[in-house]
Coordinates of C-alpha atoms in Angstrom, one line a residue:
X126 CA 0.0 0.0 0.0
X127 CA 0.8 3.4 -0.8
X128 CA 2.3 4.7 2.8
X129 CA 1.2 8.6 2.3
X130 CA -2.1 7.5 1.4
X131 CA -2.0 4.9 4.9
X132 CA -2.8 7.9 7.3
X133 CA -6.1 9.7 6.2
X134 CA -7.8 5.4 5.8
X135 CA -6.5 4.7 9.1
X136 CA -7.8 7.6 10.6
X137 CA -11.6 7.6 9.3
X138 CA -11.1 4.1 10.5
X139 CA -10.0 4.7 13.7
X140 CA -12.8 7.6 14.8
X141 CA -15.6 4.9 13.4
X142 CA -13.9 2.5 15.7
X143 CA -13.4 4.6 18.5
X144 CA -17.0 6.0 18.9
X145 CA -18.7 2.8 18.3
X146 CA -17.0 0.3 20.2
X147 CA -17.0 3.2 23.2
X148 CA -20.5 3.4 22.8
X149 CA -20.8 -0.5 22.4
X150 CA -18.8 -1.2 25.6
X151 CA -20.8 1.4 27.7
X152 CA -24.5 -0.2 26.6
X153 CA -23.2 -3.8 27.9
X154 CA -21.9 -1.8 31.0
X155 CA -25.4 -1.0 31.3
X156 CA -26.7 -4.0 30.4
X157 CA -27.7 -3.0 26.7
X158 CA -27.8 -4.6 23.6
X159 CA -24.0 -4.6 22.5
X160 CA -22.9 -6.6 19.5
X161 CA -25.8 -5.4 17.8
X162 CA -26.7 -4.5 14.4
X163 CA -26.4 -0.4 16.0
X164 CA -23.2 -1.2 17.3
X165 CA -21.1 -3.5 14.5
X166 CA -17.9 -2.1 15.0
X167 CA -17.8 -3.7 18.2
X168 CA -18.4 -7.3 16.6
X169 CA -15.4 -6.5 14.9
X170 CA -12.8 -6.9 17.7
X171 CA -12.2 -10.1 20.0
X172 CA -13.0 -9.1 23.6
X173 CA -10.7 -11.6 24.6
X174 CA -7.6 -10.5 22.2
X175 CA -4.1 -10.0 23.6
X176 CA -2.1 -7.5 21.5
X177 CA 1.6 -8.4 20.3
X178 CA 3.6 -5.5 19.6
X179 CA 7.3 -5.3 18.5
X180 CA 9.4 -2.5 20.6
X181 CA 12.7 -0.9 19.4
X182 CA 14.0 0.7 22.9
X183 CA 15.9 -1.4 25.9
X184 CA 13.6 -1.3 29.5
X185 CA 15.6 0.3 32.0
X186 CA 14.5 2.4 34.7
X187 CA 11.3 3.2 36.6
X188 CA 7.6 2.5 36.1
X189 CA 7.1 5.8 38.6
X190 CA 5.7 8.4 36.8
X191 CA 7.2 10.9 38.9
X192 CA 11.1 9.7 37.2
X193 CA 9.9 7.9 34.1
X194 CA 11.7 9.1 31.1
X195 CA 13.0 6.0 28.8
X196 CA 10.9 5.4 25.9
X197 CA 9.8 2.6 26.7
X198 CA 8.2 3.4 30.4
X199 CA 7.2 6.8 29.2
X200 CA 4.8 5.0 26.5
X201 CA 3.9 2.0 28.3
X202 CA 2.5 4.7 31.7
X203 CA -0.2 6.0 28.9
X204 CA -2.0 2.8 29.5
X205 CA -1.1 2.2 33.3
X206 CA -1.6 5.6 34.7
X207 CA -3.8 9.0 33.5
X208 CA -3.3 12.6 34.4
X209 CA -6.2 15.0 35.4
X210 CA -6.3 15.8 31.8
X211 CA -4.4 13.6 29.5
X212 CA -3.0 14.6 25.8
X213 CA -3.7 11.8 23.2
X214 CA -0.8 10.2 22.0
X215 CA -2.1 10.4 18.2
X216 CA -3.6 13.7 17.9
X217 CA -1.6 15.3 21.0
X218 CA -5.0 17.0 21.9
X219 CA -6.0 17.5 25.3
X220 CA -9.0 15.8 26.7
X221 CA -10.0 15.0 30.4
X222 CA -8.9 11.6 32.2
X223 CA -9.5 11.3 36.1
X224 CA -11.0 14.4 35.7
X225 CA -14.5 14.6 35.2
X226 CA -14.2 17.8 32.5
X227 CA -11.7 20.3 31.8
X228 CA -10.6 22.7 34.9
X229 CA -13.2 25.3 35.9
X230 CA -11.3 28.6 36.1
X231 CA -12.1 30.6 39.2
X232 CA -10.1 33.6 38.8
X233 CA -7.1 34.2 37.2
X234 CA -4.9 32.2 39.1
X235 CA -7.4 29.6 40.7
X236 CA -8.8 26.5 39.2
X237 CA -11.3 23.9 40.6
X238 CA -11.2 20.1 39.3
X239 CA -13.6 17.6 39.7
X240 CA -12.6 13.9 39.5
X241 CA -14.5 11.3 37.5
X242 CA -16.7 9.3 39.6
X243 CA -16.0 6.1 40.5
X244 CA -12.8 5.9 39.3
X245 CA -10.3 3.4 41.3
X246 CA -6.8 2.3 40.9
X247 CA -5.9 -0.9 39.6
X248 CA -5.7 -2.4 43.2
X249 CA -9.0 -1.5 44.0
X250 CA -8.7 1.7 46.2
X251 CA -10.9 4.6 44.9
X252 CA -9.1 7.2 43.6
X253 CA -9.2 10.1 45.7
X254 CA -8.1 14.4 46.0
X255 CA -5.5 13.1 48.9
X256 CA -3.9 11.2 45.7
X257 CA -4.0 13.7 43.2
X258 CA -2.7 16.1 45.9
X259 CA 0.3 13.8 46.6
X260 CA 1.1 13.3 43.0
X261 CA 1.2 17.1 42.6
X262 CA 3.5 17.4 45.5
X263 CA 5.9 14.4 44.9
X264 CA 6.5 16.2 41.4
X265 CA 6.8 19.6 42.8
X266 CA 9.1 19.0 45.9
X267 CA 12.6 19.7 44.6
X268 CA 14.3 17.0 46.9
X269 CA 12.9 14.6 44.4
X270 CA 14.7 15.2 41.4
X271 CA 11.8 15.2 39.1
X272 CA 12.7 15.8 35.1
X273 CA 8.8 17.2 35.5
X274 CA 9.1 19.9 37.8
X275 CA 9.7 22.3 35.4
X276 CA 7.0 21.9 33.6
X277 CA 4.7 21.9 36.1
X278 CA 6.5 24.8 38.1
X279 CA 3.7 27.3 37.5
X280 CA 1.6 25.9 40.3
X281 CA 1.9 27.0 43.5
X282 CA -0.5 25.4 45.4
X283 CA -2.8 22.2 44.7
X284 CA -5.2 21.4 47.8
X285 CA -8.3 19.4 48.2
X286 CA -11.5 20.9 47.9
X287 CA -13.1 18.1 49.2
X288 CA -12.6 14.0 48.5
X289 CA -13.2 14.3 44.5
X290 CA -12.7 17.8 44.0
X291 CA -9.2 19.6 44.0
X292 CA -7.9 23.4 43.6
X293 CA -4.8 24.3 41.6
X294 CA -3.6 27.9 42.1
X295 CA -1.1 29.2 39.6
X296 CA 1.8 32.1 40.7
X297 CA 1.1 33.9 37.6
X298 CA -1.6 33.7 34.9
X299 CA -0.7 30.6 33.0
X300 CA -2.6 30.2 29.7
X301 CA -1.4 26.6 29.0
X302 CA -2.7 24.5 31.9
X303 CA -5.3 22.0 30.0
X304 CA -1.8 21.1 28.2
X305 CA 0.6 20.8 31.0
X306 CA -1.6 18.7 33.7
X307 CA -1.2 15.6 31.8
X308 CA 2.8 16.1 32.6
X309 CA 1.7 15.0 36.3
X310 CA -0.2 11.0 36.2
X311 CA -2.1 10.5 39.4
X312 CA -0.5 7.3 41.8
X313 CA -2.1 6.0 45.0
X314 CA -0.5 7.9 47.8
X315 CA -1.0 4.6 50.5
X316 CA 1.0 2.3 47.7
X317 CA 3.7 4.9 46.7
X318 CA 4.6 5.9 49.9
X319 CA 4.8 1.8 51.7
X320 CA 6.9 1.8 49.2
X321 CA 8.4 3.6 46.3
X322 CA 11.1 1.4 44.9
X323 CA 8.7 -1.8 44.6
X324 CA 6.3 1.4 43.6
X325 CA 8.6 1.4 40.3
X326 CA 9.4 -1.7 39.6
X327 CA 5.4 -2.6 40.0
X328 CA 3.1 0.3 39.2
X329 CA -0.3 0.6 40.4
X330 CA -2.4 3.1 38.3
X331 CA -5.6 3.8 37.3
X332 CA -5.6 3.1 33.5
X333 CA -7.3 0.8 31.5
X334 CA -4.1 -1.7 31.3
X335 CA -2.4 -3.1 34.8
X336 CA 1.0 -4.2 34.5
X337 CA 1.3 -7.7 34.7
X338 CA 5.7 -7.8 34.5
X339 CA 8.6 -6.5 32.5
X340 CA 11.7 -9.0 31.8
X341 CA 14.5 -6.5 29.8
X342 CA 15.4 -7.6 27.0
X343 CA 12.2 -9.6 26.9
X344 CA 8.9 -8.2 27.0
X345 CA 6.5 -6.3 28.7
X346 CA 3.5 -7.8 30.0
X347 CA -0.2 -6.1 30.6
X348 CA -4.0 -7.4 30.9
X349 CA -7.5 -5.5 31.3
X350 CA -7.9 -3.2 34.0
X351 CA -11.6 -4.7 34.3
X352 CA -13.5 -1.9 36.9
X353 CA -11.8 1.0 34.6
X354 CA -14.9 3.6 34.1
X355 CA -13.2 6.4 32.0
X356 CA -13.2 7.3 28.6
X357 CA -11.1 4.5 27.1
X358 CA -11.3 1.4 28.3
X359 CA -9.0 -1.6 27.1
X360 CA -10.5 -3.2 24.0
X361 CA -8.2 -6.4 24.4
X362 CA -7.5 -8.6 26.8
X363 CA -4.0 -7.5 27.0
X364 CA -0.8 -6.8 25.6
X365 CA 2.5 -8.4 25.2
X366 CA 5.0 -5.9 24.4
X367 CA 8.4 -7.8 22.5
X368 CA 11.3 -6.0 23.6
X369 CA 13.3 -6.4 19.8
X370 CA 16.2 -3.5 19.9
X371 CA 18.1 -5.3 16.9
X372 CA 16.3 -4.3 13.8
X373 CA 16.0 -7.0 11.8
X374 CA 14.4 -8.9 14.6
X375 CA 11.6 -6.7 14.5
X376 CA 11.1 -6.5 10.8
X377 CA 11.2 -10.4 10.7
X378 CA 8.3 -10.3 13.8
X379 CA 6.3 -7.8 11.7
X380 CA 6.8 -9.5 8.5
X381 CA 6.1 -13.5 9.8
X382 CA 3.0 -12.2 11.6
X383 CA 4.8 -12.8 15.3
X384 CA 3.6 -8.8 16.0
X385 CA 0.9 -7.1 15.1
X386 CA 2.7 -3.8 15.1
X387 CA 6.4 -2.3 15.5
X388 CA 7.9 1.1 16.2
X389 CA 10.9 2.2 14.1
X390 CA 10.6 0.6 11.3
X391 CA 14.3 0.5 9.3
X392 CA 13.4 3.3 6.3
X393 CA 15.4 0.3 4.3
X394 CA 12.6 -1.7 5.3
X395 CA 10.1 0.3 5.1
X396 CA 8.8 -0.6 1.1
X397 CA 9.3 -4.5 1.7
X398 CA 7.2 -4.0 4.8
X399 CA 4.5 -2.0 3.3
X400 CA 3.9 -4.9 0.8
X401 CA 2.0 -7.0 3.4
X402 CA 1.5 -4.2 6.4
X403 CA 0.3 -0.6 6.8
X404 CA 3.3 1.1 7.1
X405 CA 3.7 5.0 7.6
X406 CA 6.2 7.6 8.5
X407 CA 5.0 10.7 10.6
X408 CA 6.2 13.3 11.3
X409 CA 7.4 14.1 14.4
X410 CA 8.7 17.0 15.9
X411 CA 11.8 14.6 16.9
X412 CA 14.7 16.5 15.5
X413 CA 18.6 16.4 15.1
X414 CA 20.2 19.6 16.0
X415 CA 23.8 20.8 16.1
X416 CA 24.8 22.4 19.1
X417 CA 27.5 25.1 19.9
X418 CA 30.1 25.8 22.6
X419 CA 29.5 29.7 23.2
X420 CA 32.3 30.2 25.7
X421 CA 34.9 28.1 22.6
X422 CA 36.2 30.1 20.4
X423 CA 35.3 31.0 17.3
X424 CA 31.8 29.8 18.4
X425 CA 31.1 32.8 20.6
X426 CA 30.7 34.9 17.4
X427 CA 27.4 33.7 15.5
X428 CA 28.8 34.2 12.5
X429 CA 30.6 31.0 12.6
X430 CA 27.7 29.2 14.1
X431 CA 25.1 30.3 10.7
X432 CA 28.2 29.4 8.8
X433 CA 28.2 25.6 9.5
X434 CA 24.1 25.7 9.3
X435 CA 24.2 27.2 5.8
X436 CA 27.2 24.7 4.7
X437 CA 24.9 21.5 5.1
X438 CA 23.6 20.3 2.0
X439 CA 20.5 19.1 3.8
X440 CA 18.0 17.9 1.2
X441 CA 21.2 15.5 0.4
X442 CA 21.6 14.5 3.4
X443 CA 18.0 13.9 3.8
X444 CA 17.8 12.1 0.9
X445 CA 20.5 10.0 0.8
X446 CA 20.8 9.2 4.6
X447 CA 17.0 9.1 5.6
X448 CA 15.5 8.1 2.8
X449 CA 13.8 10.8 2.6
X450 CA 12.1 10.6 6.4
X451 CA 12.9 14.2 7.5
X452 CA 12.2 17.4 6.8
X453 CA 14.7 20.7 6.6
X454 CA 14.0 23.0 9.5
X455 CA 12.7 26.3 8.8
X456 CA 11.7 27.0 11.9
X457 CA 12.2 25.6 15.8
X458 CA 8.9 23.5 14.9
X459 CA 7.6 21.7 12.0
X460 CA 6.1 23.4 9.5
X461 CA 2.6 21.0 10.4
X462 CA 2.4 22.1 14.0
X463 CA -0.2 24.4 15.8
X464 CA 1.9 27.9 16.3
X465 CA 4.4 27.4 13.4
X466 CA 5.6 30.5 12.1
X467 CA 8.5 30.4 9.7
X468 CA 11.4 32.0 11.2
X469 CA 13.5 35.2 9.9
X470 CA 16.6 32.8 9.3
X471 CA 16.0 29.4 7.0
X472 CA 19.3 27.9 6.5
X473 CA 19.1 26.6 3.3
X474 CA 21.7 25.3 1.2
X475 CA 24.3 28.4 0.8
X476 CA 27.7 27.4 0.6
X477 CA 29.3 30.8 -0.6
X478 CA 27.0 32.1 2.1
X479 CA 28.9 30.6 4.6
X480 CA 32.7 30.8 3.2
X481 CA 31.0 34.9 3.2
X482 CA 30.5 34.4 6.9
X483 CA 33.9 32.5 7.9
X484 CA 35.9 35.4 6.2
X485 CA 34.0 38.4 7.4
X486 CA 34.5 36.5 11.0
X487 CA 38.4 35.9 10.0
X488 CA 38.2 32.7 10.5
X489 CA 40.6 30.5 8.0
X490 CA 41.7 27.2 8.4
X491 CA 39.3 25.8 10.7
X492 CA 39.2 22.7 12.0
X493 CA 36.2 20.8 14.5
X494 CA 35.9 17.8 16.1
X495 CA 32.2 16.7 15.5
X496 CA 30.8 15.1 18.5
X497 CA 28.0 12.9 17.7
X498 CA 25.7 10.0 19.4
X499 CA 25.4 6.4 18.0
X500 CA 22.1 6.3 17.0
X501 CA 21.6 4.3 14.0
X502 CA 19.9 7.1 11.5
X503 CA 22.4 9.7 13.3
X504 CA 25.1 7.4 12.2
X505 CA 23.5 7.4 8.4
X506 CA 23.9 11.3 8.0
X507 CA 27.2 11.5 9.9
X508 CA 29.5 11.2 6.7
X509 CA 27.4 13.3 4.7
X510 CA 27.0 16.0 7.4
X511 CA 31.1 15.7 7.1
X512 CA 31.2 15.9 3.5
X513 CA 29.3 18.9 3.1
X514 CA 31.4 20.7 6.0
X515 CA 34.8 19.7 4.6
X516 CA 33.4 20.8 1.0
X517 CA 33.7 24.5 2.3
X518 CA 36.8 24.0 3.9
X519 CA 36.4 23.0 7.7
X520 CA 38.7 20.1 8.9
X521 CA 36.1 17.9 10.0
X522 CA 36.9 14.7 12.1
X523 CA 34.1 12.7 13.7
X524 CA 33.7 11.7 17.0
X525 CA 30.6 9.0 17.4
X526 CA 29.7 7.2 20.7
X527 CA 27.1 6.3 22.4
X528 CA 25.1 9.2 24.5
X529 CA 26.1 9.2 27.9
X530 CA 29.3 9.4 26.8
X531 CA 29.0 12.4 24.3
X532 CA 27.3 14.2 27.0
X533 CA 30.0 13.3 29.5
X534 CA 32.2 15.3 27.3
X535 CA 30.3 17.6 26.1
X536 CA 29.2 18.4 30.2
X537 CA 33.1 18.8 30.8
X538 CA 33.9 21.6 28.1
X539 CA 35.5 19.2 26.6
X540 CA 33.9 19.8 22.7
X541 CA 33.1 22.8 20.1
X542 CA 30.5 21.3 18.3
X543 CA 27.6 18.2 18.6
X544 CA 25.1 17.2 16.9
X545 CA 22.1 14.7 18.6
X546 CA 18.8 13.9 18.3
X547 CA 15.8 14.6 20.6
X548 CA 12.1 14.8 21.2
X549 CA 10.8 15.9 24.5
X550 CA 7.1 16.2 22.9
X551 CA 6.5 12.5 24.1
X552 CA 5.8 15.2 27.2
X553 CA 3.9 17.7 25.2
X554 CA 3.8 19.6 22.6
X555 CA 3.4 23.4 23.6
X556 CA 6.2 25.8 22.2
X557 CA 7.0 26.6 26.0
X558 CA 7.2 23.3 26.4
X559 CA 9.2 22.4 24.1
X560 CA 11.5 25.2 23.4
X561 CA 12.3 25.4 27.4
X562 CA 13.6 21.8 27.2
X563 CA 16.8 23.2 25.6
X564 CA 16.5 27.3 26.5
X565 CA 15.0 27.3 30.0
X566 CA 17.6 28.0 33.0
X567 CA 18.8 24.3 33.2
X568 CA 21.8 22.3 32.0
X569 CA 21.3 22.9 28.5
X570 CA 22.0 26.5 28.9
X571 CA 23.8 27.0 31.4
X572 CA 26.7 24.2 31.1
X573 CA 26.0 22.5 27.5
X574 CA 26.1 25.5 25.3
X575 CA 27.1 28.2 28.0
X576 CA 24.6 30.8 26.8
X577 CA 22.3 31.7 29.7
X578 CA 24.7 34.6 31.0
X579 CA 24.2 36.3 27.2
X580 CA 22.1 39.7 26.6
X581 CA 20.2 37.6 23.8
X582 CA 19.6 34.8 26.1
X583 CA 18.4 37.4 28.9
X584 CA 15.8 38.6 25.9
X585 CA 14.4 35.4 25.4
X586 CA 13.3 34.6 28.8
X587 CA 11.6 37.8 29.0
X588 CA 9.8 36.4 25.4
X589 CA 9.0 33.0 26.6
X590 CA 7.9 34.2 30.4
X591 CA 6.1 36.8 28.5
X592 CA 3.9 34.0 26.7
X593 CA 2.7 31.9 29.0
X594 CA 0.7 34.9 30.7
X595 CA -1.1 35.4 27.0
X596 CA -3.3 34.5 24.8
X597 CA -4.1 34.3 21.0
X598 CA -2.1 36.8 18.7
X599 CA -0.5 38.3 21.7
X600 CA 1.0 34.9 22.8
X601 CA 1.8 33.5 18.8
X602 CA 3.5 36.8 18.2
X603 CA 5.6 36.6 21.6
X604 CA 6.9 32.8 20.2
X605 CA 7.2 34.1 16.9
X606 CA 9.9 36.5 17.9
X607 CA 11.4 33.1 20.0
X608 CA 11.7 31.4 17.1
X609 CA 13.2 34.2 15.3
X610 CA 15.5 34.7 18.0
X611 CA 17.0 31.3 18.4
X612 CA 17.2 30.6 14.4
X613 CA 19.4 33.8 14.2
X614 CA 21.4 33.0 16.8
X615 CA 21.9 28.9 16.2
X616 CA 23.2 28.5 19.8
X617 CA 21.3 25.0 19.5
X618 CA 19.4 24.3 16.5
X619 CA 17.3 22.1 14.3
X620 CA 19.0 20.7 11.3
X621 CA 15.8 18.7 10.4
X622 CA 13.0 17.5 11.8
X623 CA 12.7 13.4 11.6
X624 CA 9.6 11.0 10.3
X625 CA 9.0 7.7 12.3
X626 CA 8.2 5.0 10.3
X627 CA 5.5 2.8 12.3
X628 CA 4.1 -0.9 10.7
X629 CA 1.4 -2.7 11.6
X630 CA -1.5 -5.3 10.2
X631 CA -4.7 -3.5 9.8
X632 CA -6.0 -7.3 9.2
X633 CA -5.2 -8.1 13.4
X634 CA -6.0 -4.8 14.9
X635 CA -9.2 -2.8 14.1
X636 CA -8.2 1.2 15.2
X637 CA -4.7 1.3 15.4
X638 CA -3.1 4.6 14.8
X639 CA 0.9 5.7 14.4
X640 CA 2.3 8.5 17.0
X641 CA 4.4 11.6 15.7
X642 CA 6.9 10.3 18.9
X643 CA 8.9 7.1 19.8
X644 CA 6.3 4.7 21.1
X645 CA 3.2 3.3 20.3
X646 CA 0.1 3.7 21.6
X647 CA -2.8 0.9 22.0
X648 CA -5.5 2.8 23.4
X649 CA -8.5 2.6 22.1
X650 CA -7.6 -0.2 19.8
X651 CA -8.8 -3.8 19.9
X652 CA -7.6 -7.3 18.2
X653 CA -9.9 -7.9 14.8
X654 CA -12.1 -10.7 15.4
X655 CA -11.8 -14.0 13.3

């Protein structure tokens, strides 16, 4: 099948899917007629299903949402746990979760929540406002170390109204909350606090999948959350998730029929796959960017820094090392994303641009060592990224290892230049969000690139703390000059901004969806009947 075309069938699929088997599941709740000719999509899915899914990232680490950051925990929590208000891993929409409806706003700084009634976690124990305010609080308290906190750090107080009702006051207006609670899932203060380490290693949540266990280097094991009342119940029995880092082990899976579905797929792959699977890449916001040493010279002057951005030949190296799965950056986003706004500097291909650049910055005769992670596609553009930097005359020699050791060096002083991949919008997808992940007062700025005691650095705080307290044009304006800034001044930019290739068998599972981030997500979809 034609892969572009794969998205727009899947998709009426899915919302047919979605609102009928919903429907159908809630009449047998209630003792109505499900199965029936008014409801057929839910004949179409085995109640009693277990979903086999290929996974390309190693376990490691915590189940607790509070720490939870690998790939793999991050997207197995969106069926174990839910926030207030959760954002759907396909369309990254916000919609509420353990709470009844979206936050009433009191005043300006004050919002009351209601909690969905009934709801319980998956040990039984009703879910209560003593929980929610203990999840709040875990996150917040700086003696816990939580890679959430900041984007949470608005709130200054959440309290409990009474048992299912709970009031969040902000310091400052904050015109993004409905986005951000989902950053905070809601855990069972009694469990969590007998004890947090067997807390991580076996979650207790209120989602419609319980985790049954997790082997590394094996698989991941859930069932049905049976007494789950919210919005999306499990539609299959449960899910075994194959832990397959190599590759070719989980093309072979996908291709023999062992999985229903894989992340990752190899872009190699991708064709020979797509002759007996859905397959489609998405894009993501996931990017690669190359990243500067301010306090190294010459990369204090940004002169140098625009140079090696216009050098890059990068439909080339899209072509030839991504097949074709990214997109050039003309902006911090993608040019599909809510609040896009082209910024004032593209860097497209401009090699006598750049030679201009060097020379009015007397700079001759340069020579970098490129750090760089192992990642397999990172790998793929490496010599090209080399080739097109030696083509303008920069001495180029690469330096690839694996991540924690790039940033090792790279958290020492010890480099000039790096280019890595990431994707915090497996978080969120906000521009404050997402552009405070590398410009907000943390290690990015203040160690990596060395930046945060600059007068243009100083200027976009004021634009990004500006935004939050706005709204509409005002607040699109305030991140259009962001983006404007941080293009121009290429401290730590996009080069391009990746597609994930995602396979599966619309034959096995009936309202399956890809995700523009690592993961994949089973929620509302079930195993197709035989």
């Amino acid at each position: 099948m034609n892969r572009h075309s794969t998205r727009r069938r899947a998709g009426r699929l899915a919302m047919a899917v979605a609102g009928t088997v919903a429907a159908s599941l809630a009449l047998a709740g209630c003792g109505g007629a499900a199965g029936t000719a008014e409801s057929p999509a839910a004949s179409d899915i085995d109640p009693d299903g277990i979903i086999e899914a290929g996974i390309s990232y190693t376990l490691n680490g915590s189940f607790d949402p509070m720490v939870a950051s690998g790939a793999v925990t991050v997207s197995a929590n969106w069926h174990i746990f839910e926030g207030l208000i959760d954002l759907d891993p396909v369309t990254q929409e916000p919609a509420p979760a353990l709470a009844a409806d979206f936050p009433t706003q009191v005043d300006e700084t004050t919002y009351d929540i209601d909690l969905r009634e009934g709801a319980t976690f998956q040990n039984g124990d009703p879910v209560t406002a003593d929980d929610v305010v203990f999840s709040y609080e875990r996150v917040l308290d700086p003696a816990n170390n939580s890679l959430f906190r900041s984007f949470v750090d608005f709130i200054d107080t959440v309290t409990a109204v009474d048992e299912d009702t709970v009031r969040i006051t902000t310091d400052y207006p904050f015109s993004l909350i409905d986005d951000r609670l989902g950053v905070v899932k809601i855990v069972p203060k009694a469990v969590v606090e007998a004890d947090p380490e067997e807390f991580g290693a076996n979650p207790v949540g209120s989602g419609p999948y319980a985790l049954v266990s997790a082997v590394p280097e094996d698989k991941i094991v859930f069932e049905r959350y049976d007494d789950y009342n919210g919005p999306r119940p499990a539609l299959a029995a449960g899910m075994n998730w194959n832990l397959l880092a190599d590759a070719s082990a989980r093309v072979t899976a996908m291709s023999t029929g062992t999985v229903q579905a894989i992340e990752d797929v190899p872009y190699i792959d991708a064709d020979g796959l797509a002759a007996s699977s859905e397959v489609e890449s998405v894009q993501s916001f996931g990017l690669l960017f190359m990243m500067f040493n301010t306090k190294a010279e010459p990369f204090d002057d940004v002169r140098v820094r625009q140079a090696l951005h216009y050098a890059l030949d990068m439909d080339k190296i899209i072509e030839t090392g991504m097949l074709g799965n990214a997109t050039p950056a003309t902006s911090f986003l993608p040019e599909d994303y809510p609040n896009y706004h082209e910024a004032s500097t593209v860097y497209s291909y401009y090699p006598e641009k750049a030679e201009e650049l060097l020379a009015e910055a007397g700079v001759s005769d340069l020579a970098i060592t490129l750090r760089m992670t192992d990642t397999g596609w990172v790998k793929e553009v490496a010599p090209l990224i080399k080739g097109s930097l030696d083509a303008i005359g920069i001495d180029t020699t690469l330096d690839i290892s694996q991540s924690a050791s790039m940033y090792e060096k790279v958290d020492s002083g010890d480099y000039t230049v790096a280019i890595a991949p990431g994707d915090p919008s497996v978080f969120g997808v906000d521009p404050d969000l997402l552009m405070n992940w590398w410009y907000g007062e943390n290690v990015w700025t203040q160690t990596r690139t060395a930046w945060a005691d600059s007068p243009e650095y100083a200027e976009l705080r004021t634009l990004l703390d500006t935004a939050v307290t706005q709204e509409g044009e005002e607040q699109q304006e305030s991140w259009n000059q962001a983006y404007d800034l941080i293009s121009d001044q290429a401290v730590l930019y996009p080069l391009f901004h990746r597609k994930l290739p995602t396979a599966w068998s619309s034959q096995e599972l009936v309202g399956f969806q890809p995700v523009p981030t690592t993961g994949l997500s089973f929620l509302d979809v079930g195993v197709a009947a035989k």
